[in-house]
Coordinates of C-alpha atoms in Angstrom, one line a residue:
L29 CA 12.9 3.8 -21.1
A30 CA 9.2 2.3 -19.2
W31 CA 7.4 4.8 -20.5
R32 CA 8.0 4.5 -23.4
E33 CA 5.8 0.7 -22.7
P34 CA 2.2 1.1 -23.7
A35 CA 0.9 -1.5 -20.8
L36 CA 3.2 0.8 -18.9
K37 CA 1.4 3.5 -19.5
A38 CA -2.4 1.6 -19.7
M39 CA -1.5 0.6 -15.9
L40 CA -0.7 3.8 -14.6
F41 CA -3.9 5.2 -15.9
M42 CA -6.4 3.0 -14.8
G43 CA -4.3 3.5 -11.4
L44 CA -5.7 6.8 -11.4
L45 CA -9.9 6.7 -13.2
G46 CA -10.5 2.8 -11.0
P47 CA -10.8 5.4 -7.8
L48 CA -12.9 7.6 -9.5
L49 CA -15.0 4.5 -11.5
F50 CA -15.6 2.9 -8.4
L51 CA -16.4 6.7 -6.5
V52 CA -19.2 6.5 -8.8
I53 CA -20.6 3.3 -7.9
L54 CA -20.9 5.0 -5.0
S55 CA -22.5 7.9 -5.1
Q56 CA -24.9 5.3 -6.6
T57 CA -25.9 4.2 -3.3
S58 CA -28.2 4.7 -0.7
G59 CA -26.2 7.6 2.0
L60 CA -22.8 5.3 1.8
G61 CA -20.7 6.7 -1.3
R62 CA -21.0 10.0 1.8
S63 CA -20.2 8.0 4.2
G64 CA -16.5 6.7 6.2
G65 CA -17.9 3.6 5.7
G66 CA -17.6 4.3 1.6
L67 CA -14.2 6.2 1.3
L68 CA -12.5 3.0 3.8
L69 CA -14.0 0.6 0.9
L70 CA -13.1 2.7 -1.6
A71 CA -9.6 2.7 -0.2
T72 CA -10.0 -1.1 0.0
F73 CA -10.6 -1.4 -3.9
T74 CA -7.5 0.7 -4.3
G75 CA -5.3 -1.5 -2.7
A76 CA -6.8 -5.1 -4.3
S77 CA -6.9 -3.9 -7.8
S78 CA -3.8 -4.7 -8.1
I79 CA -4.1 -7.8 -8.6
G80 CA -2.8 -8.9 -11.9
A81 CA -0.3 -6.1 -13.1
N82 CA 2.6 -7.1 -10.9
V83 CA 4.2 -9.0 -13.9
F84 CA 7.8 -9.5 -14.7
G85 CA 6.8 -10.5 -18.8
L86 CA 6.6 -6.3 -19.1
E87 CA 10.6 -6.6 -18.9
R88 CA 11.4 -9.0 -21.2
R89 CA 14.7 -6.6 -22.6
G90 CA 16.5 -6.9 -19.4
I91 CA 14.8 -10.0 -17.2
G92 CA 18.0 -12.2 -18.6
S93 CA 21.0 -10.2 -17.0
L94 CA 18.6 -9.8 -13.9
L95 CA 18.6 -13.6 -13.1
G96 CA 22.5 -13.9 -14.2
F97 CA 23.3 -11.4 -11.7
P98 CA 24.2 -13.1 -7.5
V99 CA 21.2 -11.8 -6.1
E100 CA 18.8 -13.2 -3.7
R101 CA 15.8 -13.8 -5.0
W102 CA 13.2 -12.2 -3.0
R103 CA 15.3 -8.7 -3.5
I104 CA 14.3 -9.1 -7.4
L105 CA 11.1 -9.7 -6.6
V106 CA 10.8 -6.3 -4.0
A107 CA 12.0 -4.8 -5.8
K108 CA 9.4 -5.8 -9.2
N109 CA 6.4 -5.0 -5.9
L110 CA 8.0 -1.6 -6.0
S111 CA 7.8 -0.2 -9.1
L112 CA 4.6 -1.1 -9.5
A113 CA 3.4 0.5 -5.9
V114 CA 4.8 3.2 -8.2
L115 CA 2.7 2.7 -10.6
R116 CA -0.3 3.0 -8.2
L117 CA 1.0 6.5 -7.0
P118 CA -2.2 7.7 -9.5
G119 CA -4.6 5.5 -7.4
L120 CA -4.3 6.5 -3.7
L121 CA -3.8 10.5 -4.6
A122 CA -7.3 9.4 -6.3
L123 CA -8.4 8.3 -3.1
G124 CA -7.0 11.8 -1.0
L125 CA -8.4 13.9 -3.8
V126 CA -12.4 12.1 -3.2
G127 CA -11.7 11.1 -0.1
S128 CA -12.4 15.2 0.6
F129 CA -15.9 14.4 -0.9
L130 CA -16.9 11.0 0.1
A131 CA -16.2 12.4 4.1
P132 CA -14.2 14.3 6.6
L133 CA -10.2 15.2 5.6
S134 CA -10.2 13.2 9.5
Y135 CA -10.9 9.7 7.7
L136 CA -7.8 10.0 4.5
P137 CA -5.1 8.1 7.5
A138 CA -7.4 5.2 8.2
A139 CA -7.8 4.9 4.0
V140 CA -4.9 5.4 3.7
T141 CA -3.3 2.5 5.4
L142 CA -6.2 0.5 5.1
A143 CA -5.0 0.2 1.3
T144 CA -1.7 0.3 2.3
V145 CA -2.2 -2.3 4.0
T146 CA -4.4 -4.6 0.3
L147 CA -2.0 -3.4 -1.3
L148 CA 0.4 -4.5 0.0
I149 CA -0.5 -8.2 0.9
A150 CA -2.1 -8.0 -2.6
L151 CA 1.4 -7.1 -4.3
A152 CA 3.4 -10.4 -2.2
A153 CA -0.4 -12.1 -3.6
D154 CA 0.6 -11.4 -6.9
N155 CA 4.6 -12.8 -7.0
Y156 CA 3.2 -16.3 -7.0
L157 CA 0.8 -15.8 -9.9
S158 CA 4.0 -14.2 -11.2
I159 CA 5.6 -16.5 -11.0
L160 CA 3.7 -19.8 -12.2
F161 CA 2.1 -18.1 -14.9
P162 CA 4.5 -15.7 -16.5
T163 CA 3.4 -13.3 -19.1
P164 CA 5.6 -14.5 -22.4
V165 CA 6.1 -10.5 -24.0
P166 CA 6.8 -10.8 -28.0
G167 CA 10.4 -10.2 -29.6
V168 CA 11.0 -7.2 -31.5
G169 CA 8.8 -7.6 -34.7
Q170 CA 6.4 -9.5 -33.2
N171 CA 2.9 -9.4 -32.6
P172 CA 2.2 -7.6 -29.6
H173 CA -2.0 -8.5 -29.7
G174 CA -0.6 -12.7 -30.7
G175 CA 0.6 -15.7 -29.7
A176 CA 1.7 -16.9 -26.9
A177 CA 1.8 -13.7 -25.3
A178 CA -2.5 -13.3 -26.2
G179 CA -3.4 -16.3 -24.0
A180 CA -0.8 -15.4 -21.3
R181 CA -2.7 -17.2 -18.9
G182 CA -5.6 -18.4 -19.8
L183 CA -8.1 -19.6 -18.2
S184 CA -6.4 -21.7 -15.5
G185 CA -5.5 -18.1 -14.6
A186 CA -7.7 -16.0 -14.3
L187 CA -9.1 -18.7 -12.0
L188 CA -5.5 -18.6 -9.5
G189 CA -5.8 -14.2 -9.9
A190 CA -10.0 -14.4 -8.9
A191 CA -9.1 -16.7 -5.9
L192 CA -5.4 -15.1 -4.6
F193 CA -8.0 -11.1 -4.9
L194 CA -10.8 -13.1 -2.4
A195 CA -7.3 -14.5 -0.9
T196 CA -5.9 -11.1 -0.1
L197 CA -8.9 -9.8 0.7
L198 CA -8.8 -12.5 3.5
A199 CA -5.5 -11.9 4.1
A200 CA -5.9 -8.6 5.0
S201 CA -9.0 -8.8 6.1
P202 CA -7.3 -8.3 9.9
F203 CA -5.2 -5.4 9.3
A204 CA -9.0 -3.8 7.0
F205 CA -10.9 -4.8 10.6
L206 CA -8.2 -2.2 12.7
A207 CA -8.4 0.1 10.4
W208 CA -12.8 0.0 10.6
L209 CA -12.3 -0.5 14.0
P210 CA -12.2 2.5 15.2
L211 CA -15.6 3.9 12.3
L212 CA -17.7 1.0 14.0
L213 CA -17.1 1.9 17.7
G214 CA -18.0 5.5 16.7
E215 CA -13.6 6.4 18.5
P216 CA -11.5 8.5 15.5
A217 CA -9.3 8.4 18.6
L218 CA -8.2 4.9 18.8
W219 CA -6.9 5.2 15.3
W220 CA -3.8 6.5 16.6
F221 CA -3.4 2.9 18.1
S222 CA -5.1 1.1 15.4
L223 CA -2.8 2.1 12.4
P224 CA 0.2 1.0 13.2
L225 CA -0.6 -2.3 14.7
A226 CA -2.9 -2.8 11.3
V227 CA 0.8 -1.9 9.4
A228 CA 2.7 -2.8 11.3
G229 CA 0.8 -6.8 10.9
A230 CA 0.5 -6.5 6.7
A231 CA 3.7 -5.7 6.5
A232 CA 5.3 -8.8 9.0
V233 CA 2.7 -10.6 6.4
Y234 CA 3.9 -8.9 3.8
A235 CA 7.7 -10.6 4.5
M236 CA 6.8 -14.1 4.7
L237 CA 4.4 -14.5 1.2
V238 CA 7.6 -12.6 -0.3
A239 CA 9.9 -15.6 1.5
G240 CA 7.9 -18.8 -0.2
A241 CA 8.0 -16.8 -3.2
A242 CA 11.7 -16.3 -3.8
G243 CA 11.1 -21.1 -2.6
L244 CA 9.5 -21.2 -5.7
M245 CA 10.6 -18.2 -7.5
S246 CA 14.9 -20.7 -7.5
R247 CA 12.5 -24.4 -8.1
R248 CA 11.1 -22.7 -11.3
E249 CA 13.3 -20.1 -12.5
P250 CA 14.5 -21.9 -15.7
E251 CA 10.5 -22.7 -16.4
M252 CA 9.1 -18.9 -15.8
L253 CA 12.5 -17.8 -18.1
E254 CA 11.2 -19.8 -21.4
R255 CA 7.7 -19.1 -21.3
I256 CA 8.8 -15.1 -20.7
L257 CA 11.1 -15.0 -23.5
G258 CA 8.7 -17.5 -25.3
E259 CA 10.9 -20.3 -25.9
G260 CA 8.8 -23.2 -23.3

């Protein structure tokens, strides 16, 4: 059923093509596209590029029933994040593919870790965008490209999305630094210690952000549901 949604197909293919397009950009730079640094930059782009895609709107058929169940809201947010993470898996596979051309295979664990920690922070931050500016979804027989759906978030939502993108990079920077540090020091063996620390730190920040988003969702749930169904 999910595969029937054109927006989900677009999200899946963009997750696959995004790293490949970024590879073309890196290949035009002087040497960066063929270095470990280029691979880590690509990993950062792959993880943070999910901002704006983590929406409730694609779940119109079941959103009313879902919110009617006595389930903790943080569980719903985590499930929503996991579903989007599955759609980002092609991007991680593409990252591994192009990584073999950008840098030695020993850099791949650091690249995958960096993509994972930025993706975790991006998913958690994007929960706030999907709650504050939910995307309306047209009903059966309505134009999916017009009306409320066309201007779902408007300028304020776009500005908030840009701010969240920058906030994601800022929040992920300590964990990104842990992934970069062994490369900067020329000691790849340090990755055995820095990469687990980066994942653990990002998971802790993710948990805190999801808890805050769950509280916000509980307060704004009626208004959020009205906007998704186009009733408000």
